Short mmCIF file of C-alpha atoms and ligand atoms in Angstrom, two decimals:
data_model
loop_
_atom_site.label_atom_id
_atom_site.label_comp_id
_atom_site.label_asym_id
_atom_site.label_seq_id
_atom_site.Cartn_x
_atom_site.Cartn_y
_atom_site.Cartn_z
CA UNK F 1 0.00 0.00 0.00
CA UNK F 2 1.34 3.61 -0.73
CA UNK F 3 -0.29 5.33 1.72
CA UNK F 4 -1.54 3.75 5.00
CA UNK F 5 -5.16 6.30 4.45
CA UNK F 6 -5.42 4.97 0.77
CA UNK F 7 -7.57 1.92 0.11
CA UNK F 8 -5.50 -0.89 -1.44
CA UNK F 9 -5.71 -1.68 -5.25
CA UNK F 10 -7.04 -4.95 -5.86
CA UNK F 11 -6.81 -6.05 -9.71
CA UNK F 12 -9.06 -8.68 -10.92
CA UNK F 13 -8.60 -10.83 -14.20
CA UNK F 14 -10.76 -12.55 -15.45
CA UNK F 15 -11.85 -13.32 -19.34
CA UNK F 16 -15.33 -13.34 -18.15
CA UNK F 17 -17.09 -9.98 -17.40
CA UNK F 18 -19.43 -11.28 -15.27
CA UNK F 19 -16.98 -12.61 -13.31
CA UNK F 20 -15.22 -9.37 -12.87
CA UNK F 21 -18.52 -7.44 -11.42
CA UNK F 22 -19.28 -9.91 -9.18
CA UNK F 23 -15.94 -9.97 -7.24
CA UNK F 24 -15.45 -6.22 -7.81
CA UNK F 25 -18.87 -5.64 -6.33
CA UNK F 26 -18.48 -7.75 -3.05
CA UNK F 27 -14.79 -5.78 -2.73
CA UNK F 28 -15.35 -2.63 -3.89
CA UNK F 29 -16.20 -0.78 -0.41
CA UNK F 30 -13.12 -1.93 1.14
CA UNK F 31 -10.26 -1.71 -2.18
CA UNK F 32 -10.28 0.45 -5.55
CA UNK F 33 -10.66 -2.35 -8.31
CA UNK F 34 -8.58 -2.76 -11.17
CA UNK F 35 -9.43 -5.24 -13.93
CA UNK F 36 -7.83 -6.84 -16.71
CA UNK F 37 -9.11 -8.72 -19.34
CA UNK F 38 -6.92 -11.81 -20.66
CA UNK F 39 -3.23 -12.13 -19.11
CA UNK F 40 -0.94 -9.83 -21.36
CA UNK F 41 -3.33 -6.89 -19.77
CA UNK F 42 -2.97 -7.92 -16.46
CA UNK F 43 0.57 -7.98 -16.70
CA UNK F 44 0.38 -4.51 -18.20
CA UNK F 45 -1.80 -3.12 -15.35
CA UNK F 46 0.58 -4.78 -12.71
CA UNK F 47 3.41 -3.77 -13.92
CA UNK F 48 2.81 -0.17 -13.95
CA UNK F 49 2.49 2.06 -10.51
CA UNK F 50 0.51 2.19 -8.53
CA UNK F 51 1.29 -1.50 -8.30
CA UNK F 52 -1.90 -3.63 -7.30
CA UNK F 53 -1.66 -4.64 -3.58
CA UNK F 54 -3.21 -8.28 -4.39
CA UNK F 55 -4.54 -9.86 -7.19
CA UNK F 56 -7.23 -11.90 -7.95
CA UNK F 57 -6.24 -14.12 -11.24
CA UNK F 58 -8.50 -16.50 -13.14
CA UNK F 59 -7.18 -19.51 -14.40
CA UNK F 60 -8.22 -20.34 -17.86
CA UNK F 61 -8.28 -17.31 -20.18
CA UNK F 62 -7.64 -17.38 -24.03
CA UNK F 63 -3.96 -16.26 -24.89
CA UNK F 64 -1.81 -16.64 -21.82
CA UNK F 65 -3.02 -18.40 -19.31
CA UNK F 66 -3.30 -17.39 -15.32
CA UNK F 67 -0.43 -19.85 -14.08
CA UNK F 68 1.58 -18.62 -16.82
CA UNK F 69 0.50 -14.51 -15.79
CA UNK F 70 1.28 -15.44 -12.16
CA UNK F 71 5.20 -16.79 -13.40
CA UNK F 72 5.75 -13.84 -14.99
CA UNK F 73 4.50 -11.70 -12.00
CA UNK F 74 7.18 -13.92 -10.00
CA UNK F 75 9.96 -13.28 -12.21
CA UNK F 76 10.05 -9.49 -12.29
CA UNK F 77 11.25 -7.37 -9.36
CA UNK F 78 8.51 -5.10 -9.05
CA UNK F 79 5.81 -7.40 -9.03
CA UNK F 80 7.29 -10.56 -7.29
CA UNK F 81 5.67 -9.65 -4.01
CA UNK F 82 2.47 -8.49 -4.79
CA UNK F 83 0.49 -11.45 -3.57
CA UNK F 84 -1.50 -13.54 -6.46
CA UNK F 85 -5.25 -15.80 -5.44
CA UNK F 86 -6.23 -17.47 -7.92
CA UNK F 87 -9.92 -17.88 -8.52
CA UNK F 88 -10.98 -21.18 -11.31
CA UNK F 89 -13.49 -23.39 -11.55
CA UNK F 90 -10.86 -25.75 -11.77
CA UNK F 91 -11.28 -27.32 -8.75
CA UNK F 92 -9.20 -30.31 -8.63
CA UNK F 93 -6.15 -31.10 -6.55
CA UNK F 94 -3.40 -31.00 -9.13
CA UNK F 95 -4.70 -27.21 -10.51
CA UNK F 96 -4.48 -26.19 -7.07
CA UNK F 97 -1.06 -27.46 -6.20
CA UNK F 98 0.10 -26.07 -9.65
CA UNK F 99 -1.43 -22.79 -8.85
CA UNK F 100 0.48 -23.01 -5.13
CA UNK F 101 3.90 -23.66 -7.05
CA UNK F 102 3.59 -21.20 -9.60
CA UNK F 103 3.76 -18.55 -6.29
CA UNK F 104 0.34 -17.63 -5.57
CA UNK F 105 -0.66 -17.50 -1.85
CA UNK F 106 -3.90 -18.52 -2.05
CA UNK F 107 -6.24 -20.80 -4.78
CA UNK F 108 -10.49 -20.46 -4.53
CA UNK F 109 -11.98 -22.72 -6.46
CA UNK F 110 -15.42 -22.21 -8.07
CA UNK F 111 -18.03 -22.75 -6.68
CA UNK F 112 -17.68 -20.11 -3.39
CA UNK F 113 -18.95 -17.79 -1.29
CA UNK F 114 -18.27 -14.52 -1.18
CA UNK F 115 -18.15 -13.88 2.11
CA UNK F 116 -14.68 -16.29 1.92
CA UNK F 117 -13.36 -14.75 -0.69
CA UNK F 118 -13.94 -11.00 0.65
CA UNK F 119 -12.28 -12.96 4.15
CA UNK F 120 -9.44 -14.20 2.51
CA UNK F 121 -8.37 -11.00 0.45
CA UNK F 122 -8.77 -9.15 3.74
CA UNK F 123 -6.12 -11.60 5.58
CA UNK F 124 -3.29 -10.98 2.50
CA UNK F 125 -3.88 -7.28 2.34
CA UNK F 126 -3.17 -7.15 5.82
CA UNK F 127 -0.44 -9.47 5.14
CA UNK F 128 0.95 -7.67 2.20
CA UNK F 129 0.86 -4.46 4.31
CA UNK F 130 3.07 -5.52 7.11
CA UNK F 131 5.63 -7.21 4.99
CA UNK F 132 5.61 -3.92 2.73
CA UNK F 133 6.04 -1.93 6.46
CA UNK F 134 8.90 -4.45 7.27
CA UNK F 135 10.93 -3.88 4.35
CA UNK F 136 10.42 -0.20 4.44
CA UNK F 137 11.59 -0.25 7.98
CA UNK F 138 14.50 -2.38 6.58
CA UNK F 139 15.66 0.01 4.64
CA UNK F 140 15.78 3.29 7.44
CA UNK F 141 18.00 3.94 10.13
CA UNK F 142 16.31 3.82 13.30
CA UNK F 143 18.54 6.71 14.89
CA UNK F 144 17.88 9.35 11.96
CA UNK F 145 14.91 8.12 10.09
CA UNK F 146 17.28 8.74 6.61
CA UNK F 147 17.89 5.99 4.74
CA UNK F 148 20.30 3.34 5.70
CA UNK F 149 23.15 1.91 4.03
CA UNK F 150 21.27 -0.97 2.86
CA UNK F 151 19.09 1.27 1.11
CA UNK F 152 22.45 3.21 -0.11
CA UNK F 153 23.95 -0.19 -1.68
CA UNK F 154 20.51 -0.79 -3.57
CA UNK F 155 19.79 2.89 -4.94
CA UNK F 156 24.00 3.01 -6.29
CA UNK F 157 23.44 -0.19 -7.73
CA UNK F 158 20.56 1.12 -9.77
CA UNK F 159 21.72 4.37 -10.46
CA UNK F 160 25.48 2.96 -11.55
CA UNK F 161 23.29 0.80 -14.37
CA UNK F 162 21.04 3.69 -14.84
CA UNK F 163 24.13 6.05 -15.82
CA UNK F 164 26.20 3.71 -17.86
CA UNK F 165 23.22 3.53 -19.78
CA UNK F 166 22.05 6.57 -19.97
CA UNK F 167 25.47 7.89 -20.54
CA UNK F 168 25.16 10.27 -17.29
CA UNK F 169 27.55 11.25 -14.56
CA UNK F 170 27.48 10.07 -11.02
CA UNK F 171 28.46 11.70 -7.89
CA UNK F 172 29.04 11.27 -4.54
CA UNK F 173 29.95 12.58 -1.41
CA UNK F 174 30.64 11.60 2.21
CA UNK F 175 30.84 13.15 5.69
CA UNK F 176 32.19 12.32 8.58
CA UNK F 177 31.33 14.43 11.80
CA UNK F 178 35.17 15.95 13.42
CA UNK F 179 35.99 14.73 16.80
CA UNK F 180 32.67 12.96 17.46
CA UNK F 181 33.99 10.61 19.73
CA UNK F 182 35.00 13.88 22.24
CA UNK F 183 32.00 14.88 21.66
CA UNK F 184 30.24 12.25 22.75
CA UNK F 185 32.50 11.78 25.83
CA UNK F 186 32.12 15.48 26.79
CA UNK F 187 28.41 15.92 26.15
CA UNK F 188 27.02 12.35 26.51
CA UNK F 189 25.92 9.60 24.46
CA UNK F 190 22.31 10.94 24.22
CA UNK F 191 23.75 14.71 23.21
CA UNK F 192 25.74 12.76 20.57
CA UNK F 193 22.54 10.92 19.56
CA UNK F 194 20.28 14.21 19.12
CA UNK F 195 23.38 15.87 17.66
CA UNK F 196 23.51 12.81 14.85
CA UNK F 197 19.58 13.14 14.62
CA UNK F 198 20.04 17.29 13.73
CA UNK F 199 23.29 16.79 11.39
CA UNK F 200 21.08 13.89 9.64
CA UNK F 201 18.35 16.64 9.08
CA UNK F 202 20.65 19.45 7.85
CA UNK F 203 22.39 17.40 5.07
CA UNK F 204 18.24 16.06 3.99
CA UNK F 205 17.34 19.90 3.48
CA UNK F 206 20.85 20.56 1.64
CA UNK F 207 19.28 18.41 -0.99
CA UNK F 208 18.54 20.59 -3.76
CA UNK F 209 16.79 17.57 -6.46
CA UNK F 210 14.16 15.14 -6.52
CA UNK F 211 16.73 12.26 -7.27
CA UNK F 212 19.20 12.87 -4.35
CA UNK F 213 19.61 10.83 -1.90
CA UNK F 214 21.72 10.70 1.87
CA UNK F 215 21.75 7.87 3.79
CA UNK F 216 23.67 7.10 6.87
CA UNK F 217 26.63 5.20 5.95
CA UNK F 218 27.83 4.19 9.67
CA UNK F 219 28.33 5.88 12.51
CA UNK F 220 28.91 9.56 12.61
CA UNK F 221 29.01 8.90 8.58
CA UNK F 222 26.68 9.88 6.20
CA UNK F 223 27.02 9.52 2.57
CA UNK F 224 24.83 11.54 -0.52
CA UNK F 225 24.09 10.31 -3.95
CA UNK F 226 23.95 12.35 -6.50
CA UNK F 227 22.61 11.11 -10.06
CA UNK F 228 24.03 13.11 -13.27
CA UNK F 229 26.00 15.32 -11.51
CA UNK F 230 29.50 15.94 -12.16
CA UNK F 231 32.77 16.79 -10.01
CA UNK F 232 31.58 20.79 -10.07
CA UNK F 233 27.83 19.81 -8.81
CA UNK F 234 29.41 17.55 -6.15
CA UNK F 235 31.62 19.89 -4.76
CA UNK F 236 29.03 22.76 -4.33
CA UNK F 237 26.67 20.60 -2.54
CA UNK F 238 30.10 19.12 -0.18
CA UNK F 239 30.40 22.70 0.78
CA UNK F 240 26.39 23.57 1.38
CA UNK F 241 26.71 20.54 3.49
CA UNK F 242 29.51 21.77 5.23
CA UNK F 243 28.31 25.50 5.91
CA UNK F 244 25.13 24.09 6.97
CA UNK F 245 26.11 21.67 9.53
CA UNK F 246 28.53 24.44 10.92
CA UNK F 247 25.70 26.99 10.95
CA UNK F 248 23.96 24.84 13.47
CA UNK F 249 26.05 26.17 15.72
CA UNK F 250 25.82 23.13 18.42
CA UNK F 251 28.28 23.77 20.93
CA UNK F 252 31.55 21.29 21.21
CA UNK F 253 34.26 22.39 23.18
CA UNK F 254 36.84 19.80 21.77
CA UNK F 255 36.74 20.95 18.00
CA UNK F 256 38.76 23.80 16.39
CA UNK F 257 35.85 25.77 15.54
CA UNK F 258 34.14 25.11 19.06
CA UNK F 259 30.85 23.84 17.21
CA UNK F 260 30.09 20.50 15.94
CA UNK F 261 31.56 20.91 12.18
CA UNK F 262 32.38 17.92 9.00
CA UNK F 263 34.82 16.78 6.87
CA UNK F 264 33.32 15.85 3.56
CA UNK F 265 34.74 14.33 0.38
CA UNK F 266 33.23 14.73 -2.86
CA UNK F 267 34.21 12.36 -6.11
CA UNK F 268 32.22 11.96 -9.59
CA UNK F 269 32.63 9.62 -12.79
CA UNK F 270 30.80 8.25 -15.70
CA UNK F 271 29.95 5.01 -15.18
CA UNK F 272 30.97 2.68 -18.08
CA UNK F 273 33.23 4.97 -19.51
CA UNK F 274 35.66 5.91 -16.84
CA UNK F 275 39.03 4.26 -15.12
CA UNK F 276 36.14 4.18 -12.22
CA UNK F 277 34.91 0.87 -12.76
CA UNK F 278 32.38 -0.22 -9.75
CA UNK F 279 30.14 1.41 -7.36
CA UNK F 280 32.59 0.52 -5.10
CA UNK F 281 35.69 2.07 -6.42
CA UNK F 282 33.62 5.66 -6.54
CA UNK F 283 33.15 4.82 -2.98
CA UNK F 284 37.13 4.40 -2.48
CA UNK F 285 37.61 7.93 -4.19
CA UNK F 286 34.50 9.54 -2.18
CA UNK F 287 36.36 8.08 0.71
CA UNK F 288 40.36 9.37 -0.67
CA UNK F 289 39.02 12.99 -0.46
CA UNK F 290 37.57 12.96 3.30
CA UNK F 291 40.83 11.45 4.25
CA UNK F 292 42.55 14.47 2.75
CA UNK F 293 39.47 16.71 4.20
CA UNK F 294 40.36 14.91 7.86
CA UNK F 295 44.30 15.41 6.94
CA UNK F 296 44.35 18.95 6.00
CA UNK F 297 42.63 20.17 8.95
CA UNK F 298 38.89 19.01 9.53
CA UNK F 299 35.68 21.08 8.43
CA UNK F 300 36.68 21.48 5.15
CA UNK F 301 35.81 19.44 2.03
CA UNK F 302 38.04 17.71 -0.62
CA UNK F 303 38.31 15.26 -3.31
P1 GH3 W 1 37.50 12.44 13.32
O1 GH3 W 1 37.39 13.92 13.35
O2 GH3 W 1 38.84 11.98 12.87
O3 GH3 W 1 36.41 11.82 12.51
O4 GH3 W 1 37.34 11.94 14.81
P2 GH3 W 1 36.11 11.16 15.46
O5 GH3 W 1 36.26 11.21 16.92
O6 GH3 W 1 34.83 11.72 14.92
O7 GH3 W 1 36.27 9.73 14.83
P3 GH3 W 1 36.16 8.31 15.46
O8 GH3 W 1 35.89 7.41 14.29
O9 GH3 W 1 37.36 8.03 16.31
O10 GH3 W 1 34.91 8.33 16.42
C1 GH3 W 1 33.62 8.25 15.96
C2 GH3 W 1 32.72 8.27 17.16
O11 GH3 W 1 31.34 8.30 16.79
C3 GH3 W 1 32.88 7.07 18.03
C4 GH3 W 1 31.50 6.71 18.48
O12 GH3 W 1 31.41 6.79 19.86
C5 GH3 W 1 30.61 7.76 17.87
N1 GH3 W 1 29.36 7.20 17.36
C6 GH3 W 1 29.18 6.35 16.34
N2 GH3 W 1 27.87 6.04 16.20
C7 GH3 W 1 27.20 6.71 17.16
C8 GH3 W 1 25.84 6.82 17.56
O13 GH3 W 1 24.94 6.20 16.98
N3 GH3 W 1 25.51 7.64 18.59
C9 GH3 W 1 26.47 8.32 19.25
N4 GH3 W 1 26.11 9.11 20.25
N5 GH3 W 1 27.76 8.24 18.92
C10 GH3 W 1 28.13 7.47 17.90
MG1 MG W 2 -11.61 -17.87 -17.64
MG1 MG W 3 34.14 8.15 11.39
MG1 MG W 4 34.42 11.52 12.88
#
């Protein structure tokens, strides 16, 4: 589900209109309905957003058929975990365990009752929206409520592939809060926690597009990534970054500037084209220039 106030999407396949109304009827107070036609349509509607958050899927249809609809949903990333019930009049034992292994969750078999059906979808929606609350808490840090690394590692995978083929730059950069660890044994661990929580927040409003992205990387380490941007771009946010965080002002005794400042490093390179060859070596340069920002001085950025 997108939104926890939004009604879930429920799409409905069937080759049979009549079949259609009937379910979309009995659900259509509790989910906005969706329906496809024969299986190339459903995969069209499911493949688009808003995904469906469950899908009813009839069996026998003319063209592709609803096991081989429900495969297909399987085999593609965005729609592998919406869960699939198939509805048939095919009612025997081996349909049902061949619907089962295909990867639906659930198999109702003609004739039934409504009220079981409408039952059923109820328990996987509920199902499908605390696995889908799961991985999104999967993917934050609990501290800062900004992504984690683990969401990091998946968004540069997808936006390395997205610029080598789209021929675009990438760019990163990564801070590193100065003398955190006096910090934290000056002011306390919970000062160093709300101090993490406001430096998290500071580098989320330096963001100036749509695309960009900071996580926190480790620690007192936070890392942003910046699609099609170049060495120039990366640098000017770096130093927003920095300016910001030192405009906070937050008091620390142990640091040159006597508020809480970062070292930042900034690198960029075009994927597939570069003598950068991996996520992970940009990650080694990012990393190269806040050594040298650490090196020459602290609060200061470099690459
Ligand atoms: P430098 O300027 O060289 O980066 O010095 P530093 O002290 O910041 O670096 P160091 O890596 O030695 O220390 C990092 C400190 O960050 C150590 C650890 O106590 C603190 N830290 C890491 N994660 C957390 C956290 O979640 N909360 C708090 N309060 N402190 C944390
Ligand atoms: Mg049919
Ligand atoms: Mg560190
Ligand atoms: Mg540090």
């Amino acid at each position: 589900m997108t939104e926890s106030t939004e009604k879930p999407i429920v799409l409905i396949v069937d080759d049979v209109a009549a079949n259609i109304q009937i379910l979309a009827e009995a659900l259509k107070a509790e989910c906005r309905i969706r329906i496809a036609n024969n299986g190339e349509d459903a995969l069209r509607v499911a493949m688009r957003p808003p995904f469906p958050d469950l899908i009813l899927l009839d069996v026998m249809m003319p063209g592709m058929d609803g096991y081989e609809v429900c495969r297909r949903l399987k085999d593609t990333a965005a729609t592998q975990d919406i869960p699939v019930i198939f509805v048939t009049a095919r009612d025997d034992a081996e349909d049902e365990e061949r619907g089962l292994q295909v990867g639906a969750v659930d198999y109702i078999a003609k004739p039934y009752r409504l009220p079981i059906v409408k039952a059923r979808v109820r328990n996987h929606l509920q199902l499908k929206h605390k696995s889908d609350l799961l991985e999104k808490l999967a993917m934050i840090d609990g501290l800062t409520g900004i992504p984690n690394r683990r969401q990091f590692d998946q968004r540069m995978e997808a936006e390395w592939r997205r610029a080598v083929r789209d021929k675009h730059s990438l760019a990163l950069v990564m801070g590193d809060v100065d003398h955190f660890k006096l910090y934290n044994d000056h002011y306390g661990h919970g000062a160093g926690d709300a101090c993490l929580r406001a430096v998290a927040r500071t580098m989320f409003n330096a963001l100036s597009r749509p695309g960009d992205m900071v996580a926190r990387y480790g620690g007192e380490e936070f890392v942003v990534l910046l699609p099609d941007t170049n060495l120039d771009g990366a640098h000017k946010v770096a130093e927003r970054m920095r300016l910001a965080i030192q405009g906070l002002d937050i008091p620390h005794l142990h640091a040159g500037m006597m508020v809480v400042t970062m070292s930042l490093g900034y690198a960029a390179c075009q994927p597939g084209e570069d003598a950068v060859q991996s996520p992970s070596q940009l990650l080694d340069c990012v990393d190269d220039g806040l050594y040298k920002a650490k090196r020459s001085g602290r609060n200061q950025v470099a690459t």
